[in-house]
Amino acid sequence: MFKKVLGQAFGLGDSDPNEKSPQERAKAVQGSSSAEEAALLLCAPTALMQLSPEEARIVVGYMQPTKIEEGRTFIREGDKDHTDHMLLVLSGEVTVETITVSRVSPVTVTVLGAGSLIGEMGLLDGEPRSASCTASTAVRAAVLTRAGLEVLMVEQPMVAAKLLLAVSLRIAQRQRDTADKLKLYTQLVAAMQQEIDRLMPT
Amino acid sequence: MLKQIQQFFQNSVGTESVPPPEASKQARPQGGIAVGTRESELACEHLCDSALFAPMSRSEAELAATYFVTQRYRRGAILIPEGDTQLTHYLLLILEGEVTAETVLSDASRSITLTVIEAGGVLGEMSFLDGQPRSATCRAEAEVLCAALSREALLLMTSQAPEVAAKLMMLVALRMAQRLRNHTTRIQRYSQLFETMQQPLP
């Protein structure tokens, strides 16, 4: 599905993006402004920090640019089939929503901007998407597919290792947030249980 | 600690051609898990996770294990204390046994279990990555054998065997993604519970 919406930038054309020589990749990245932008975001502290600009440019060579029009939901909660890619937002805003909480109307979890990484968990574990992502403005993004990452791991293992370290760091940051929330809820429930035990001793 | 990681990335730019002086091909962290030992067997078993789209081969897992050192804990021993800011430079892969992650109730009356980590699970990876204080206390529920990987050892692995380091980071990221999904689901259940409790009685 993503193959179809992928843009023409980086001079990709119709050729399989995963069958290119490193030289071709470097050439495609050179002189492309959105490739340069993606590289900059990849090594910016808000995104995948710790990659050097040179290394970020190498990663970008394995990504494909895409444009998402305003209002389009490009990742659907529970989707089992399209879990083979992650996106780096280059510009625009993405609303992340989940329906599981209230079961009726979706609840906005967060709003993500340029430099955000989306869908990295699905890329890693292939499990259904955990939330829906909708472009709240026109969005430009760079896509890294699982196949692209696999090729990167073979051709540029050190860059791949650093990229994965950077992705892990981002997951760690989100994990701290959820761990705090979970701690709070668990404490709340434990406190309620204590109160119930006190009021209604068995 | 974060500085060190940043330094690591800055230092390691272009190390493919010029390896850092300490990273000779033979150098390994002292006391690393030797190939052919029972510990190595166990480590390989847990490192070769077929859920990964690019799993480690047996020889890669054996090589990766040489960068880990084993640690043994008695039942009830604390592997990681919550809030620790000093010893945040390593992660643990559980080879045998079970570990609970717990946190103290806000009134400090007792501690509650947040999650149970079984053999094959990874713990301590958040602080390992971001250098922030340890988020929960990890306690051995039974006799525990685990393999510790320090930041320095990972650094060494990245320069000596980048393809193995990439696959290891993928495994760590996968474990984190799995835990994050689990936490997210539990938070959603809790918030559903609290929403229901706020409904007026019929």
Coordinates of C-alpha atoms in Angstrom, one line a residue:
Chain A
M1 CA 0.0 0.0 0.0
F2 CA 2.8 2.3 0.9
K3 CA 4.7 1.6 -2.3
K4 CA 1.8 3.4 -4.2
V5 CA 1.8 6.5 -2.1
L6 CA 5.5 6.9 -2.1
G7 CA 6.6 10.1 -3.8
Q8 CA 9.1 10.5 -6.7
A9 CA 11.7 12.4 -4.7
F10 CA 15.2 11.1 -4.1
G11 CA 15.0 9.9 -7.8
L12 CA 13.6 6.5 -6.8
G13 CA 11.3 6.1 -9.8
D14 CA 9.9 2.6 -10.2
S15 CA 13.0 0.6 -9.3
D16 CA 12.9 -1.5 -6.2
P17 CA 14.2 0.8 -3.4
N18 CA 15.8 -2.1 -1.7
E19 CA 18.0 -3.1 -4.6
K20 CA 20.4 -0.2 -4.9
S21 CA 24.1 0.1 -4.5
P22 CA 25.4 2.3 -1.6
Q23 CA 26.7 4.7 -4.3
E24 CA 23.3 4.9 -5.9
R25 CA 21.8 5.6 -2.5
A26 CA 24.3 8.3 -1.7
K27 CA 23.7 9.9 -5.1
A28 CA 20.0 9.8 -4.6
V29 CA 20.4 11.6 -1.2
Q30 CA 22.7 14.2 -2.5
G31 CA 21.0 17.4 -3.7
S32 CA 17.6 16.4 -2.5
S33 CA 16.3 18.9 0.0
S34 CA 13.8 16.5 1.7
A35 CA 16.6 13.9 2.0
E36 CA 18.7 16.6 3.6
E37 CA 15.8 17.5 5.9
A38 CA 15.3 13.9 6.9
A39 CA 19.0 13.5 7.6
L40 CA 18.9 16.6 9.8
L41 CA 15.9 15.3 11.8
L42 CA 17.5 11.9 12.1
C43 CA 20.4 13.4 14.0
A44 CA 18.4 16.0 15.8
P45 CA 17.9 15.5 19.6
T46 CA 14.1 15.3 19.2
A47 CA 14.3 12.3 16.8
L48 CA 17.0 9.7 16.6
M49 CA 19.8 11.5 18.4
Q50 CA 23.3 10.3 18.5
L51 CA 23.6 9.5 14.8
S52 CA 26.2 11.7 13.2
P53 CA 25.0 13.7 10.2
E54 CA 26.9 11.4 7.8
E55 CA 25.4 8.3 9.3
A56 CA 21.9 9.9 9.3
R57 CA 22.4 10.6 5.6
I58 CA 23.2 6.9 5.1
V59 CA 20.0 5.9 6.8
V60 CA 18.0 8.3 4.7
G61 CA 19.3 6.5 1.6
Y62 CA 17.3 3.5 2.8
M63 CA 14.1 5.5 3.3
Q64 CA 11.5 6.6 0.9
P65 CA 9.7 10.0 1.0
T66 CA 5.9 10.1 1.2
K67 CA 3.2 12.8 1.3
I68 CA 0.0 12.4 3.3
E69 CA -2.9 14.7 2.7
E70 CA -4.7 16.4 5.5
G71 CA -7.3 14.3 7.3
R72 CA -6.0 10.9 6.0
T73 CA -5.7 8.2 8.6
F74 CA -2.5 6.4 7.5
I75 CA -2.2 4.0 10.4
R76 CA -5.2 2.3 11.8
E77 CA -5.5 0.9 15.3
G78 CA -5.7 -2.9 15.2
D79 CA -4.4 -3.1 11.6
K80 CA -2.5 -6.4 11.3
D81 CA -1.5 -6.2 7.7
H82 CA 0.4 -2.9 7.3
T83 CA 2.9 -3.2 10.1
D84 CA 6.1 -3.5 8.1
H85 CA 7.2 0.2 8.2
M86 CA 7.9 3.2 10.4
L87 CA 7.7 6.8 9.5
L88 CA 9.9 9.8 10.4
V89 CA 7.8 13.0 10.2
L90 CA 9.5 15.7 8.2
S91 CA 6.8 18.4 8.4
G92 CA 3.2 18.7 9.5
E93 CA 1.3 17.4 12.5
V94 CA 0.0 13.9 13.2
T95 CA -2.8 13.1 15.7
V96 CA -2.5 9.8 17.5
E97 CA -5.8 8.4 18.7
T98 CA -7.0 5.3 20.3
I99 CA -10.6 4.0 20.6
T100 CA -9.9 1.3 23.3
V101 CA -10.2 3.6 26.2
S102 CA -13.7 4.8 25.9
R103 CA -14.8 2.2 23.4
V104 CA -17.1 4.7 21.6
S105 CA -15.3 7.9 20.7
P106 CA -11.6 8.0 20.0
V107 CA -9.3 9.6 22.6
T108 CA -6.4 11.7 21.4
V109 CA -3.3 10.3 22.9
T110 CA -0.8 12.7 21.6
V111 CA 0.0 15.1 18.8
L112 CA 3.3 14.6 17.0
G113 CA 5.4 17.0 14.9
A114 CA 8.5 17.1 12.8
G115 CA 11.2 14.7 14.0
S116 CA 8.8 12.2 15.5
L117 CA 9.0 8.6 14.8
I118 CA 5.8 6.7 14.2
G119 CA 5.1 2.9 14.0
E120 CA 8.5 1.7 15.2
M121 CA 6.9 -0.9 17.4
G122 CA 5.0 -2.5 14.6
L123 CA 8.2 -2.5 12.5
L124 CA 9.9 -4.4 15.3
D125 CA 7.3 -6.9 16.4
G126 CA 4.8 -7.1 13.6
E127 CA 1.9 -6.9 16.1
P128 CA -1.3 -5.0 15.2
R129 CA -1.0 -1.2 15.4
S130 CA -1.7 0.1 18.9
A131 CA -3.2 3.4 17.8
S132 CA -4.5 5.3 14.8
C133 CA -2.5 8.1 13.2
T134 CA -4.2 10.9 11.3
A135 CA -2.5 13.7 9.4
S136 CA -4.0 16.9 11.0
T137 CA -2.2 19.0 8.5
A138 CA -0.5 18.0 5.2
V139 CA 2.4 15.8 6.3
R140 CA 5.6 14.9 4.7
A141 CA 7.4 11.9 6.0
A142 CA 10.3 9.5 5.3
V143 CA 9.4 5.8 5.4
L144 CA 11.7 3.0 6.5
T145 CA 10.4 -0.5 5.7
R146 CA 11.4 -3.7 7.4
A147 CA 13.0 -4.8 4.1
G148 CA 14.9 -1.5 4.0
L149 CA 16.1 -2.0 7.5
E150 CA 17.2 -5.5 6.7
V151 CA 19.3 -4.3 3.7
L152 CA 20.8 -1.5 5.9
M153 CA 21.7 -4.1 8.5
V154 CA 23.6 -6.1 5.9
E155 CA 25.2 -3.2 4.0
Q156 CA 25.9 -0.8 6.9
P157 CA 25.7 -2.8 10.1
M158 CA 27.3 -0.2 12.3
V159 CA 24.9 2.5 11.2
A160 CA 22.0 0.0 11.7
A161 CA 23.3 -0.7 15.2
K162 CA 23.3 3.0 16.0
L163 CA 19.9 3.5 14.4
L164 CA 18.4 0.7 16.5
L165 CA 20.1 2.1 19.6
A166 CA 18.5 5.5 18.8
V167 CA 15.1 3.9 18.2
S168 CA 15.4 2.0 21.5
L169 CA 16.2 5.2 23.3
R170 CA 13.0 6.7 22.0
I171 CA 11.0 3.6 23.0
A172 CA 12.7 4.0 26.4
Q173 CA 11.5 7.5 26.8
R174 CA 7.9 6.5 26.0
Q175 CA 8.3 3.5 28.3
R176 CA 9.3 5.8 31.2
D177 CA 6.1 7.8 30.6
T178 CA 3.9 4.7 30.6
A179 CA 5.7 3.1 33.5
D180 CA 5.0 6.3 35.6
K181 CA 1.3 6.2 34.6
L182 CA 1.1 2.5 35.4
K183 CA 2.7 3.0 38.7
L184 CA 0.2 5.7 39.5
Y185 CA -2.8 3.6 38.6
T186 CA -1.4 0.5 40.4
Q187 CA -0.9 2.7 43.6
L188 CA -4.4 4.1 43.2
V189 CA -5.9 0.6 43.0
A190 CA -3.8 -0.6 45.9
A191 CA -5.0 2.3 48.0
M192 CA -8.6 1.7 47.1
Q193 CA -8.2 -2.0 48.0
Q194 CA -6.9 -1.0 51.4
E195 CA -9.8 1.3 51.9
I196 CA -12.3 -1.4 50.9
D197 CA -10.6 -3.8 53.2
R198 CA -10.9 -1.3 56.0
L199 CA -14.6 -0.5 55.4
M200 CA -15.7 -4.1 54.7
P201 CA -13.5 -6.5 56.6
T202 CA -14.0 -10.1 55.5
Chain B
M1 CA 26.0 9.0 31.4
L2 CA 24.1 10.5 28.5
K3 CA 27.3 12.4 27.8
Q4 CA 29.1 9.2 27.5
I5 CA 26.7 7.8 25.0
Q6 CA 26.9 11.0 23.0
Q7 CA 30.6 10.8 23.2
F8 CA 30.4 7.2 22.0
F9 CA 28.5 8.3 18.9
Q10 CA 30.8 11.2 18.2
N11 CA 33.9 9.1 18.7
S12 CA 32.7 6.2 16.7
V13 CA 32.1 8.2 13.5
G14 CA 34.1 6.6 10.8
T15 CA 35.5 3.8 13.0
E16 CA 35.0 1.3 10.2
S17 CA 38.3 2.3 8.8
V18 CA 40.1 3.4 12.0
P19 CA 39.2 1.3 15.0
P20 CA 39.7 2.9 18.4
P21 CA 42.9 1.8 20.1
E22 CA 41.3 -0.3 22.7
A23 CA 39.1 -2.1 20.2
S24 CA 41.5 -4.7 18.9
K25 CA 39.9 -7.8 17.4
Q26 CA 40.9 -10.0 20.4
A27 CA 39.9 -7.7 23.2
R28 CA 36.7 -8.8 25.1
P29 CA 35.3 -7.6 28.3
Q30 CA 36.9 -9.5 31.1
G31 CA 35.0 -12.4 32.4
G32 CA 32.8 -12.6 29.3
I33 CA 30.7 -15.8 28.8
A34 CA 33.0 -18.3 27.2
V35 CA 31.8 -20.3 24.2
G36 CA 30.8 -23.9 25.0
T37 CA 29.8 -23.3 28.7
R38 CA 26.4 -23.8 30.1
E39 CA 25.9 -20.1 30.4
S40 CA 26.7 -19.6 26.8
E41 CA 24.1 -22.3 25.9
L42 CA 21.5 -20.5 27.9
A43 CA 22.4 -17.1 26.5
C44 CA 22.2 -18.4 22.9
E45 CA 18.8 -19.9 23.6
H46 CA 17.5 -16.5 24.7
L47 CA 19.4 -14.4 22.2
C48 CA 18.2 -16.4 19.2
D49 CA 14.5 -15.2 19.3
S50 CA 12.7 -16.3 16.2
A51 CA 10.1 -13.5 16.7
L52 CA 12.7 -11.2 15.2
F53 CA 12.7 -10.7 11.5
A54 CA 16.4 -10.9 11.4
P55 CA 17.3 -13.3 14.2
M56 CA 20.8 -14.1 15.3
S57 CA 22.4 -17.2 14.1
R58 CA 23.9 -19.6 16.7
S59 CA 27.4 -18.4 16.1
E60 CA 26.4 -14.8 16.3
A61 CA 24.7 -15.4 19.6
E62 CA 27.8 -17.2 20.9
L63 CA 29.8 -14.2 19.9
A64 CA 27.3 -11.8 21.4
A65 CA 27.4 -13.7 24.7
T66 CA 31.2 -13.2 25.0
Y67 CA 30.4 -9.5 25.6
F68 CA 28.1 -10.3 28.6
V69 CA 29.2 -11.3 32.1
T70 CA 27.2 -13.6 34.3
Q71 CA 25.8 -12.7 37.6
R72 CA 24.0 -14.9 40.1
Y73 CA 21.5 -13.7 42.7
R74 CA 19.9 -15.5 45.6
R75 CA 16.2 -15.5 46.1
G76 CA 15.0 -12.2 47.5
A77 CA 18.2 -10.4 46.4
I78 CA 17.8 -6.9 44.8
L79 CA 19.2 -6.8 41.3
I80 CA 18.4 -3.1 40.8
P81 CA 17.2 -0.6 43.4
E82 CA 14.6 2.0 42.4
G83 CA 16.0 5.5 42.0
D84 CA 19.6 4.4 41.7
T85 CA 21.5 7.0 39.8
Q86 CA 25.0 5.5 40.1
L87 CA 24.9 2.0 38.6
T88 CA 22.9 2.7 35.4
H89 CA 25.5 1.6 32.9
Y90 CA 24.3 -2.0 32.3
L91 CA 21.3 -4.0 31.3
L92 CA 20.5 -7.6 32.3
L93 CA 19.3 -10.5 30.3
I94 CA 17.7 -13.1 32.5
L95 CA 19.0 -16.6 31.8
E96 CA 17.3 -18.5 34.6
G97 CA 14.8 -17.7 37.2
E98 CA 12.2 -14.9 37.6
V99 CA 12.5 -11.3 38.6
T100 CA 9.7 -9.0 39.8
A101 CA 9.8 -5.2 39.2
E102 CA 8.2 -3.5 42.1
T103 CA 7.6 0.0 43.4
V104 CA 6.9 1.4 46.8
L105 CA 3.4 2.8 47.6
S106 CA 3.3 6.6 47.8
D107 CA 2.8 6.4 51.6
A108 CA 5.8 4.0 51.8
S109 CA 3.7 1.4 53.6
R110 CA 4.5 -1.5 51.3
S111 CA 5.7 -2.2 47.8
I112 CA 3.5 -3.5 44.9
T113 CA 4.5 -5.7 42.0
L114 CA 4.4 -3.9 38.7
T115 CA 5.4 -6.7 36.4
V116 CA 7.2 -10.1 36.4
I117 CA 10.1 -10.7 34.1
E118 CA 10.8 -14.3 33.1
A119 CA 13.9 -16.0 31.7
G120 CA 14.7 -14.5 28.3
G121 CA 13.5 -11.1 29.4
V122 CA 15.6 -8.0 29.5
L123 CA 15.7 -5.5 32.4
G124 CA 17.5 -2.3 33.2
E125 CA 17.5 -1.3 29.5
M126 CA 15.9 2.1 30.1
S127 CA 18.7 3.5 32.3
F128 CA 21.2 1.7 30.2
L129 CA 20.0 3.7 27.2
D130 CA 19.2 7.1 28.7
G131 CA 21.3 7.2 31.9
Q132 CA 18.3 8.3 34.0
P133 CA 17.7 6.8 37.5
R134 CA 16.4 3.2 37.7
S135 CA 12.7 3.3 37.5
A136 CA 11.7 0.3 39.6
T137 CA 13.2 -2.2 42.1
C138 CA 14.0 -5.5 40.6
R139 CA 14.0 -8.5 43.0
A140 CA 14.9 -12.1 42.4
E141 CA 11.8 -14.3 42.9
A142 CA 13.9 -17.4 42.8
E143 CA 17.6 -18.2 42.3
V144 CA 18.4 -16.0 39.3
L145 CA 21.2 -16.3 36.8
C146 CA 21.6 -13.4 34.5
A147 CA 23.9 -11.9 31.9
A148 CA 25.0 -8.3 32.2
L149 CA 25.9 -6.1 29.3
S150 CA 27.7 -2.8 30.0
R151 CA 27.6 0.2 27.8
E152 CA 31.4 -0.2 27.2
A153 CA 30.9 -3.8 26.1
L154 CA 28.2 -2.7 23.6
L155 CA 30.5 0.0 22.4
L156 CA 33.2 -2.6 21.8
M157 CA 30.7 -5.0 20.1
T158 CA 29.5 -2.2 17.8
S159 CA 33.0 -1.6 16.5
Q160 CA 34.1 -5.2 16.4
A161 CA 31.0 -7.0 15.3
P162 CA 28.5 -4.4 14.2
E163 CA 26.1 -6.8 12.5
V164 CA 25.8 -8.8 15.8
A165 CA 25.4 -5.5 17.8
A166 CA 22.6 -4.4 15.4
K167 CA 20.8 -7.7 15.9
L168 CA 21.2 -7.5 19.7
M169 CA 19.8 -4.0 19.7
M170 CA 16.9 -5.2 17.6
L171 CA 16.2 -7.8 20.3
V172 CA 16.4 -5.2 23.1
A173 CA 14.1 -2.9 21.1
L174 CA 11.7 -5.8 20.5
R175 CA 11.6 -6.6 24.3
M176 CA 11.0 -3.0 25.0
A177 CA 8.2 -2.8 22.4
Q178 CA 6.6 -5.8 23.9
R179 CA 6.7 -4.4 27.4
L180 CA 5.4 -1.0 26.2
R181 CA 2.4 -2.7 24.5
N182 CA 1.7 -4.7 27.7
H183 CA 1.9 -1.5 29.8
T184 CA -0.3 0.4 27.4
T185 CA -3.0 -2.3 27.5
R186 CA -2.9 -2.3 31.3
I187 CA -3.2 1.5 31.4
Q188 CA -6.1 1.4 29.1
R189 CA -7.9 -1.2 31.3
Y190 CA -7.2 1.0 34.4
S191 CA -8.6 4.1 32.7
Q192 CA -11.7 2.1 31.6
L193 CA -12.1 1.0 35.2
F194 CA -11.9 4.5 36.5
E195 CA -14.2 5.8 33.9
T196 CA -16.8 3.2 34.9
M197 CA -16.4 4.0 38.5
Q198 CA -17.3 7.6 37.8
Q199 CA -20.6 6.6 36.3
P200 CA -23.6 7.4 38.6
L201 CA -25.2 4.4 40.2
P202 CA -28.4 3.3 38.5

